[in-house]
XYZ file of N, CA, C and O in Angstrom:
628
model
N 0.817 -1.198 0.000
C 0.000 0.000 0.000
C 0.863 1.266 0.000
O 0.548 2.020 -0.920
N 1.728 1.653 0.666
C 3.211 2.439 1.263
C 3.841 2.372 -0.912
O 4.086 3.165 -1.821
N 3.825 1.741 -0.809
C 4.355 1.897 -2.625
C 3.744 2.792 -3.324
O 4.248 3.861 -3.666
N 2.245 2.291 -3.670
C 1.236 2.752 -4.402
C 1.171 4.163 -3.914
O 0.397 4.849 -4.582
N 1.644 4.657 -3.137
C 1.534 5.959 -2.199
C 2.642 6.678 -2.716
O 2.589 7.869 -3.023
N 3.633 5.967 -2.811
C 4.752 6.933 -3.216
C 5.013 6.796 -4.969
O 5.820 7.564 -5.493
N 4.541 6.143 -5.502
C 4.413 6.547 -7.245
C 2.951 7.222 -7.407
O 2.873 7.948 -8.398
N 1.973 7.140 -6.753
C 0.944 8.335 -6.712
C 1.524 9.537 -6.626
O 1.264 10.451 -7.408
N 2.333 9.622 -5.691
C 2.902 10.843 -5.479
C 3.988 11.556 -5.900
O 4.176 12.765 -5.763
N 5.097 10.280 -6.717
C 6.043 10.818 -7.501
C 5.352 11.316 -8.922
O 6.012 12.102 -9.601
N 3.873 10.836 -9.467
C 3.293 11.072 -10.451
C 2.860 12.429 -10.504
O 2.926 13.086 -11.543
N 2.197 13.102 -8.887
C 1.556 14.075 -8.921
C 2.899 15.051 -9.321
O 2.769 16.020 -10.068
N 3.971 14.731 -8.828
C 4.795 15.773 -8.355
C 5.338 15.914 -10.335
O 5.227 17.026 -10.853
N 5.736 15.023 -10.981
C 6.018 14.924 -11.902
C 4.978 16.208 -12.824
O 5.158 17.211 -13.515
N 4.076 15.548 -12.393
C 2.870 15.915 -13.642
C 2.620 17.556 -13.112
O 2.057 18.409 -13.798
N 3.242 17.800 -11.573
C 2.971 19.138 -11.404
C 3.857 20.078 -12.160
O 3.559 21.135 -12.716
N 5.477 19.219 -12.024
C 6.770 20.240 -12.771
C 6.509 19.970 -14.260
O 7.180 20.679 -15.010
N 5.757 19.180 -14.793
C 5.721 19.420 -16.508
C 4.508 20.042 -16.394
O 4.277 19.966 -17.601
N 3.348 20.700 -15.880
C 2.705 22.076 -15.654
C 2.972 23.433 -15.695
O 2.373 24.416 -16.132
N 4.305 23.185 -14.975
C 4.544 24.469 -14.584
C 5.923 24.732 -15.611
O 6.093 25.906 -15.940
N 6.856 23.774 -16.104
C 7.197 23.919 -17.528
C 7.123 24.201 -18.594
O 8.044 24.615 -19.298
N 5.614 23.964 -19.008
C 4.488 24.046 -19.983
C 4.287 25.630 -20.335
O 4.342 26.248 -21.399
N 3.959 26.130 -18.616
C 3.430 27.393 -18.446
C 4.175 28.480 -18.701
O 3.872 29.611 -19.081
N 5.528 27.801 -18.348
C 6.925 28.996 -18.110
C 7.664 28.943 -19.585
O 8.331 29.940 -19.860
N 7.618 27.920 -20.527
C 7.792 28.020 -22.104
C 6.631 28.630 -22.877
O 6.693 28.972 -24.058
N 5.568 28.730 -22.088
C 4.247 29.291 -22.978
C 4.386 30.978 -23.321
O 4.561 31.711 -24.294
N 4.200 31.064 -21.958
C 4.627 32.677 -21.346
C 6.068 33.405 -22.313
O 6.140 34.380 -23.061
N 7.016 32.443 -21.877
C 8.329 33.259 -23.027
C 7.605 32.970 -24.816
O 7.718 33.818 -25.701
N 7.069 31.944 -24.965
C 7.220 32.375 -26.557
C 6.156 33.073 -26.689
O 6.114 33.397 -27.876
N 4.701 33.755 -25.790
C 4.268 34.737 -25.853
C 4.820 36.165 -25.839
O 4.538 37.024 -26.674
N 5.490 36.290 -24.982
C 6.209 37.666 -24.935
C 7.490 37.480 -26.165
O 8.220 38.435 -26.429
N 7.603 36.481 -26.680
C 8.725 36.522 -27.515
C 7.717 37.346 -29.260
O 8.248 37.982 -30.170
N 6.158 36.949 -29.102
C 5.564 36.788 -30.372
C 5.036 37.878 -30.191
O 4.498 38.343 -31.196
N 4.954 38.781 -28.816
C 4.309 39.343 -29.029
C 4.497 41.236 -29.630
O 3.773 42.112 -29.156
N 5.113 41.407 -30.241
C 5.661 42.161 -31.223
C 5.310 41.792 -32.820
O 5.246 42.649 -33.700
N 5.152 40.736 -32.976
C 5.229 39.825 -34.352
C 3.700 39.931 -35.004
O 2.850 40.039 -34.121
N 3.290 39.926 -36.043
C 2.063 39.772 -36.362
C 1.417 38.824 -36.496
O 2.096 37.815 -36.690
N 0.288 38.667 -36.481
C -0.377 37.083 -36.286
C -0.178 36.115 -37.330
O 0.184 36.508 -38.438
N -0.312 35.279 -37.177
C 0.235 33.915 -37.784
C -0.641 32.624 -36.767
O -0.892 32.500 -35.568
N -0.926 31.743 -38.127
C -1.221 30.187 -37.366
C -0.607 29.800 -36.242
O 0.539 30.109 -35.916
N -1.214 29.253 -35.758
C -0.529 28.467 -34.765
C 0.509 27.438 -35.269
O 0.646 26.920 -36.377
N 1.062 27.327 -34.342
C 2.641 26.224 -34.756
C 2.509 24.748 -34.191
O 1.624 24.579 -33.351
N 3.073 23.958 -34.456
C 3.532 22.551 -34.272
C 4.469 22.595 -33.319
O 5.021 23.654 -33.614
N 5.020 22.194 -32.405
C 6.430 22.087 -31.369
C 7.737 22.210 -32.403
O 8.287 23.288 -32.629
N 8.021 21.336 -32.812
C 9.218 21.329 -33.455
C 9.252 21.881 -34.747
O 10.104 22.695 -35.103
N 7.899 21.245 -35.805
C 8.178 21.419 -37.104
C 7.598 22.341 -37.261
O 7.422 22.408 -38.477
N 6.926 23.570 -36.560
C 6.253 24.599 -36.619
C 4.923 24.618 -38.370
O 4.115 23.694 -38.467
N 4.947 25.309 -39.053
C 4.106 25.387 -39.929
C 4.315 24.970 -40.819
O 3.592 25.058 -41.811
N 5.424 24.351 -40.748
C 5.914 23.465 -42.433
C 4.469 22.785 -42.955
O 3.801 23.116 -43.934
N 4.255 21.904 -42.139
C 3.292 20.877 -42.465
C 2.098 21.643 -43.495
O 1.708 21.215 -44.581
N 1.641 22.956 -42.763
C 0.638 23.270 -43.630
C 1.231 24.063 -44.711
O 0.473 24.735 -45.411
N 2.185 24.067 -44.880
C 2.424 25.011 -46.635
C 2.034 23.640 -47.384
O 1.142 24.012 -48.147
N 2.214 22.252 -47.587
C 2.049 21.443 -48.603
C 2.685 21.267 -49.567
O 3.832 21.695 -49.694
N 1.976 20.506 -50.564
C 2.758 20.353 -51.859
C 3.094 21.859 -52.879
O 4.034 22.077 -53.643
N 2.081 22.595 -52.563
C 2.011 24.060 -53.539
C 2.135 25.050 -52.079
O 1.164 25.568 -51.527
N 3.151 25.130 -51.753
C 3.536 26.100 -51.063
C 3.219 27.834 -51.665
O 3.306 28.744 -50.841
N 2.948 28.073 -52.773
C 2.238 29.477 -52.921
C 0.964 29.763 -52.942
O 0.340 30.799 -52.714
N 0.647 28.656 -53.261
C -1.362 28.678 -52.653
C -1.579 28.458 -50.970
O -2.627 28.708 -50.374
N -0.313 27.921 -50.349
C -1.048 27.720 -49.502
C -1.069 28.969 -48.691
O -1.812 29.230 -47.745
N -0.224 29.621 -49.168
C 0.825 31.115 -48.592
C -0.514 31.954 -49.001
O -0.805 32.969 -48.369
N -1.255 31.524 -50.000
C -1.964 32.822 -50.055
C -3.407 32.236 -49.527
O -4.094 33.230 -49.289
N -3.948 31.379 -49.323
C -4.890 30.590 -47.939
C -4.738 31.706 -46.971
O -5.543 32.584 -46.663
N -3.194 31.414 -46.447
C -3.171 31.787 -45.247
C -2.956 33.120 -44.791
O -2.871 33.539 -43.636
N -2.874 33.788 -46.002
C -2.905 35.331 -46.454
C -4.397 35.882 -46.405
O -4.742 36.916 -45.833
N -5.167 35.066 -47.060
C -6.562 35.569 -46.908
C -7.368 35.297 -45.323
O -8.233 36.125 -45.038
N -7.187 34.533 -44.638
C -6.998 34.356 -43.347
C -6.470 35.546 -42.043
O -6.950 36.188 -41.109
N -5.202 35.308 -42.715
C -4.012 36.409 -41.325
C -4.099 37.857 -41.516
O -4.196 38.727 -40.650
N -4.035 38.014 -43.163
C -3.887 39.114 -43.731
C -2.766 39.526 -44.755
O -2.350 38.638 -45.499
N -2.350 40.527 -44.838
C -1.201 40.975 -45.829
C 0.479 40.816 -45.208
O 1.482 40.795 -45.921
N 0.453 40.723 -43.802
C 1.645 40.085 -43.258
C 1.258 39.449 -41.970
O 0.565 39.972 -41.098
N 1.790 38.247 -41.950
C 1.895 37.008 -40.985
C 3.236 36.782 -40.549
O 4.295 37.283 -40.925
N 2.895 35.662 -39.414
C 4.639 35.299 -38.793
C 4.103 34.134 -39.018
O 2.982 33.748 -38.687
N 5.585 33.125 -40.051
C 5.274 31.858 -39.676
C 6.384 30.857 -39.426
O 7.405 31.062 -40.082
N 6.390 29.620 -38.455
C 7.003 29.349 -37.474
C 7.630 28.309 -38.855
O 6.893 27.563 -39.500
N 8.943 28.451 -39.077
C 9.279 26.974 -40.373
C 10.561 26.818 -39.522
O 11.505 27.601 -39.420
N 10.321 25.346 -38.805
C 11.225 24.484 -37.918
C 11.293 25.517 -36.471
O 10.440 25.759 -35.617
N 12.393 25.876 -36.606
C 12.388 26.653 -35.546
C 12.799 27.883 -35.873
O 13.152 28.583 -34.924
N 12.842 28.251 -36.723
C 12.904 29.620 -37.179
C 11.703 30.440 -37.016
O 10.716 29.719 -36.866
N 11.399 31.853 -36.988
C 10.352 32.415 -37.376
C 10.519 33.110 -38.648
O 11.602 33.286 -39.206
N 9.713 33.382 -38.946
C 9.486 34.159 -40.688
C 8.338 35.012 -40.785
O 7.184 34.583 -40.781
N 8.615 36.065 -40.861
C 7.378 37.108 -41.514
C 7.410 37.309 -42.356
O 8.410 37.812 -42.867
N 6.189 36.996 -43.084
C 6.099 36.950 -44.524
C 5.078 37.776 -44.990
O 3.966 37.867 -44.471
N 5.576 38.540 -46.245
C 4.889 39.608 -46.935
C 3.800 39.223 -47.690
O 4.128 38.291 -48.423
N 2.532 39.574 -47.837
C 1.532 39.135 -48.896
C 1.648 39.627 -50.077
O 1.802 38.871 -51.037
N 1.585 41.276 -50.257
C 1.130 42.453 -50.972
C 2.191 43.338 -51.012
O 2.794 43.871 -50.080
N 2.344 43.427 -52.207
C 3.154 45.079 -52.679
C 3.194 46.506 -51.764
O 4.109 47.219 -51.353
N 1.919 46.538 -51.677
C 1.562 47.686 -50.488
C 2.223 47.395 -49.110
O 2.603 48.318 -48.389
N 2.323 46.349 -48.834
C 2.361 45.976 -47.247
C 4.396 46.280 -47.669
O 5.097 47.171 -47.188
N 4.734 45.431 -48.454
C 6.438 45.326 -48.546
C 6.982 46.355 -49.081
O 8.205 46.284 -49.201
N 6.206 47.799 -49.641
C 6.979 48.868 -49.272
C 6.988 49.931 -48.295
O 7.654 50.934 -48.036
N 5.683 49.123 -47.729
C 5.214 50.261 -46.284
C 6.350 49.355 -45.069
O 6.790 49.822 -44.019
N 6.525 48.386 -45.468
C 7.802 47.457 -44.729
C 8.760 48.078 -44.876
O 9.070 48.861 -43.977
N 9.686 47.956 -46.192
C 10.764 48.691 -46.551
C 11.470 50.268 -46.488
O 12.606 50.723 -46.621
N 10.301 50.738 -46.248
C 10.378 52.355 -46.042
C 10.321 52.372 -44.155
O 11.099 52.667 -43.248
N 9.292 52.003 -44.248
C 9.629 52.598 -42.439
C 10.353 51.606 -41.356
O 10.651 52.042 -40.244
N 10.699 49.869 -41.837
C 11.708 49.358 -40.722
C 12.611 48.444 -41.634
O 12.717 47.218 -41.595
N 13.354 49.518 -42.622
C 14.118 48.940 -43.445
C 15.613 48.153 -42.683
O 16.091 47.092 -43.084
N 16.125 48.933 -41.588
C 17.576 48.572 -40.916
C 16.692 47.461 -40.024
O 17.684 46.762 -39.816
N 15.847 46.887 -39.474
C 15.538 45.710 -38.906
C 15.558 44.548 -39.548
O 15.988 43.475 -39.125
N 14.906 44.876 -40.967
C 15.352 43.755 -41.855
C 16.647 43.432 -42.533
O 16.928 42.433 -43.196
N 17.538 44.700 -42.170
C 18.620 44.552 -43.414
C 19.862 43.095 -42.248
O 20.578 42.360 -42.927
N 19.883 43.017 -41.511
C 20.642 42.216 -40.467
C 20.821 40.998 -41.616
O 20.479 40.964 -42.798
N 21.588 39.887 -40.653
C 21.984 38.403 -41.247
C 21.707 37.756 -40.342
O 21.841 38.136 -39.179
N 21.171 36.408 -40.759
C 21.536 35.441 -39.466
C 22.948 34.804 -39.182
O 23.923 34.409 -39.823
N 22.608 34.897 -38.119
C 24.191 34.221 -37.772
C 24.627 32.958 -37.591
O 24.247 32.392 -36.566
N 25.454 32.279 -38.467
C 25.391 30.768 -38.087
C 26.360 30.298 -36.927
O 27.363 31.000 -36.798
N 26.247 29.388 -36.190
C 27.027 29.125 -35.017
C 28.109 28.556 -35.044
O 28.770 28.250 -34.052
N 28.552 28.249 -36.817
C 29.717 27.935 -37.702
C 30.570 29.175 -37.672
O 31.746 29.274 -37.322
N 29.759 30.083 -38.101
C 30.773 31.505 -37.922
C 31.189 31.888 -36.113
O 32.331 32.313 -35.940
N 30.486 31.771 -35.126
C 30.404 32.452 -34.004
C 32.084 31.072 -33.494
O 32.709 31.379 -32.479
N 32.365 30.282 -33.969
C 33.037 29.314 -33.375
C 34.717 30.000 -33.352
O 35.466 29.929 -32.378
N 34.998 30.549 -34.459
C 36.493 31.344 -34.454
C 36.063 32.416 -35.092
O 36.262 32.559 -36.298
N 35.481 33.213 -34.425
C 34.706 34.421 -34.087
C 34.933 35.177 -35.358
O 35.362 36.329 -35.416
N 34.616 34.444 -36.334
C 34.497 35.023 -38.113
C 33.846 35.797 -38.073
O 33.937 36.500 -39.079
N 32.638 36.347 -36.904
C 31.547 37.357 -37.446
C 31.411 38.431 -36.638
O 30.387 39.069 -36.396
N 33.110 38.675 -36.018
C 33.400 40.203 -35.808
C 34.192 40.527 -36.893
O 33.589 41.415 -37.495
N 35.465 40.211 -37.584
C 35.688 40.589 -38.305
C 35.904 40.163 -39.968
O 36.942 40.237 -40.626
N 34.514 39.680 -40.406
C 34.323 39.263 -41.507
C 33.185 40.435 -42.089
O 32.243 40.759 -41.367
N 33.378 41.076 -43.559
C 32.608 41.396 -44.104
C 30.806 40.609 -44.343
O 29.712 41.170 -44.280
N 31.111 39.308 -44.590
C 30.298 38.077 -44.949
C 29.189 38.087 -43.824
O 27.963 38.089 -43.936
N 30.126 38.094 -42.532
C 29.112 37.511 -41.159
C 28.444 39.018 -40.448
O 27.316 39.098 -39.963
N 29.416 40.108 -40.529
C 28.866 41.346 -40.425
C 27.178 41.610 -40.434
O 26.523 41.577 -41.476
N 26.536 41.901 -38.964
C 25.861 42.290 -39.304
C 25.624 44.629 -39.656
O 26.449 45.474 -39.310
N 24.753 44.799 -40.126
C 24.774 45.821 -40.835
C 24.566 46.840 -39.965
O 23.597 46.869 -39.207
N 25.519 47.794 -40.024
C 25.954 49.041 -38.828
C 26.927 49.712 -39.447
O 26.926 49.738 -40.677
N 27.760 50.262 -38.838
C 28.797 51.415 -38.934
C 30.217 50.191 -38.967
O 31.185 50.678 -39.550
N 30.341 49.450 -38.701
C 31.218 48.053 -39.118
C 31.211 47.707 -40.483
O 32.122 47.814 -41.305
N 29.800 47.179 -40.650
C 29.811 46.538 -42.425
C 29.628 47.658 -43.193
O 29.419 47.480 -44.393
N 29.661 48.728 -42.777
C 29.653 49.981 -43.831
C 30.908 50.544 -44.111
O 31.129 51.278 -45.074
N 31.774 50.182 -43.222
C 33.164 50.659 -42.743
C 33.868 49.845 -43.973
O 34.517 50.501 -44.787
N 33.768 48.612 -44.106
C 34.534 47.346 -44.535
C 33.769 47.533 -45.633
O 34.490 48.189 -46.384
N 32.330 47.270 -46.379
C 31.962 47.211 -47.401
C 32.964 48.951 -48.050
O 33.320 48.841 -49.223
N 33.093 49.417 -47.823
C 33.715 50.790 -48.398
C 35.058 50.511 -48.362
O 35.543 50.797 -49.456
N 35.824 50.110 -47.649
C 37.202 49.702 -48.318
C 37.602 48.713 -49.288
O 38.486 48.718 -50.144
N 36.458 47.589 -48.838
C 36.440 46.694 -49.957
C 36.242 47.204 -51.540
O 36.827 46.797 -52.544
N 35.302 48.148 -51.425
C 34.872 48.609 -52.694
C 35.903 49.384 -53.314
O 35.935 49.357 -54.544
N 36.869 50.164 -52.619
C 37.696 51.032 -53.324
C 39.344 50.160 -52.959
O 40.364 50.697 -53.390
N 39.441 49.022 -52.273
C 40.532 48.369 -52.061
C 41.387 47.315 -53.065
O 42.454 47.241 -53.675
N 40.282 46.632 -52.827
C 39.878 45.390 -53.115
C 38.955 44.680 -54.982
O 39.024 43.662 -55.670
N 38.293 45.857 -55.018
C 37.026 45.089 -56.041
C 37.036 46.386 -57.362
O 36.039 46.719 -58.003
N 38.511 46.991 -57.535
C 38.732 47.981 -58.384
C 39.132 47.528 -59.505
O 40.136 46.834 -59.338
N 38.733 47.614 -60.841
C 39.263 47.057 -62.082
C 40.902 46.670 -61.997
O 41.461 45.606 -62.264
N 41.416 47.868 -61.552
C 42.955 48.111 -61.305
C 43.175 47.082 -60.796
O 43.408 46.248 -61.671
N 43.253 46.490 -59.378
C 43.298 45.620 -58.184
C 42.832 44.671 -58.735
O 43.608 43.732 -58.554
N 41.686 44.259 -59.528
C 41.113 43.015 -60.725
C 42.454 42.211 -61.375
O 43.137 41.209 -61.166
N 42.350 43.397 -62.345
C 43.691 43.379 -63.282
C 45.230 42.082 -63.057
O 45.567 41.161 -63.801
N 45.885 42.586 -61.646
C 46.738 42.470 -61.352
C 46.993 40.662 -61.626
O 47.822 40.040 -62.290
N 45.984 40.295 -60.866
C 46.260 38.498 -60.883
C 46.018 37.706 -62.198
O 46.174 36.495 -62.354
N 45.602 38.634 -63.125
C 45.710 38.084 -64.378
C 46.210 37.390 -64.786
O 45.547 36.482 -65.288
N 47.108 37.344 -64.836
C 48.535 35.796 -65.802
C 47.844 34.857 -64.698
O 46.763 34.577 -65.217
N 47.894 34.308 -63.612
C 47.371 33.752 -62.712
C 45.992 32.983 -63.515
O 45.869 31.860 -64.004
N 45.145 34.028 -63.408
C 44.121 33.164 -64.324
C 44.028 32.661 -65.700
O 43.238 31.831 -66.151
N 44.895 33.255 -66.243
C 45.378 32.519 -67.518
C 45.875 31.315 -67.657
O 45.561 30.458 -68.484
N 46.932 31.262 -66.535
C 47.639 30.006 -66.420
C 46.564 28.892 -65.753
O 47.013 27.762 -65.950
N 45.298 28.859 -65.033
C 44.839 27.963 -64.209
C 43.649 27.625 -66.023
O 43.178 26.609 -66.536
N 43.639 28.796 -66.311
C 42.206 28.398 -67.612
C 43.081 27.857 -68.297
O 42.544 26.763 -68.472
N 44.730 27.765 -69.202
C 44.863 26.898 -69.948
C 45.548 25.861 -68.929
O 45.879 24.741 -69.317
């Protein structure tokens, strides 16, 4: 009887901390979404893949006539806001153009910290503006082109 008592009770206790787990991952990806515009609901892992389908542009526009002219949608674990309408993606582009202009960062680059000083991993600031401008007048000048020439001659024949 003394048994049955204590897996009753390792059950309650269990079933109380995946409650309150539940609640405390719910809460962050609310406050995480809640900036974001509405969008379907998601899947745990595979988020909305499932419903784009075989014709992923019909289904985009389903769910356009639904959400509206911009949605957030969850593909794996990424999020994605996605544009419907012309109207909506230059009223995007004009007023929160530097939010979109960023990169993602892969955790390939963050490993020998390629994406402080790489043009490539740079995200977009007074850094990649710095470097895209020397590159351009350094680096990517007909002149500076020129030079390795015989080089490529010799590898093409």
């Amino acid at each position: 009887m003394e048994g049955q008592w204590v897996i009753w009770f390792s059950a309650l206790v269990s079933s109380f901390l995946a409650y309150f787990l539940s609640e405390l991952i719910g809460r962050r990806k609310k406050k995480s979404r809640a900036n974001l515009p509405p969008g379907p609901p998601a899947w745990p892992i595979v988020g909305n893949i499932l419903q784009l389908g075989k014709k992923p542009n019909e289904s985009l526009w389903a769910l356009s006539q639904q959400y509206g002219p911009l949605m957030t949608l969850s593909l794996g674990m990424k999020t994605a806001v996605v544009v419907s309408s012309s109207e909506m993606a230059k009223e995007i582009f004009k007023t929160h153009d530097q939010n979109f202009a960023g990169r993602t960062l892969i955790e390939a680059a963050k490993v020998n910290s390629h994406h402080e000083s790489s043009i490539v991993f740079a995200q977009y600031g007074d850094y990649w503006r710095k470097v895209r401008r020397i590159a351009a007048t350094e680096l990517f000048t007909p002149t500076k082109l020129q030079v390795p020439q015989y080089l490529r001659r010799d590898q093409v024949s």
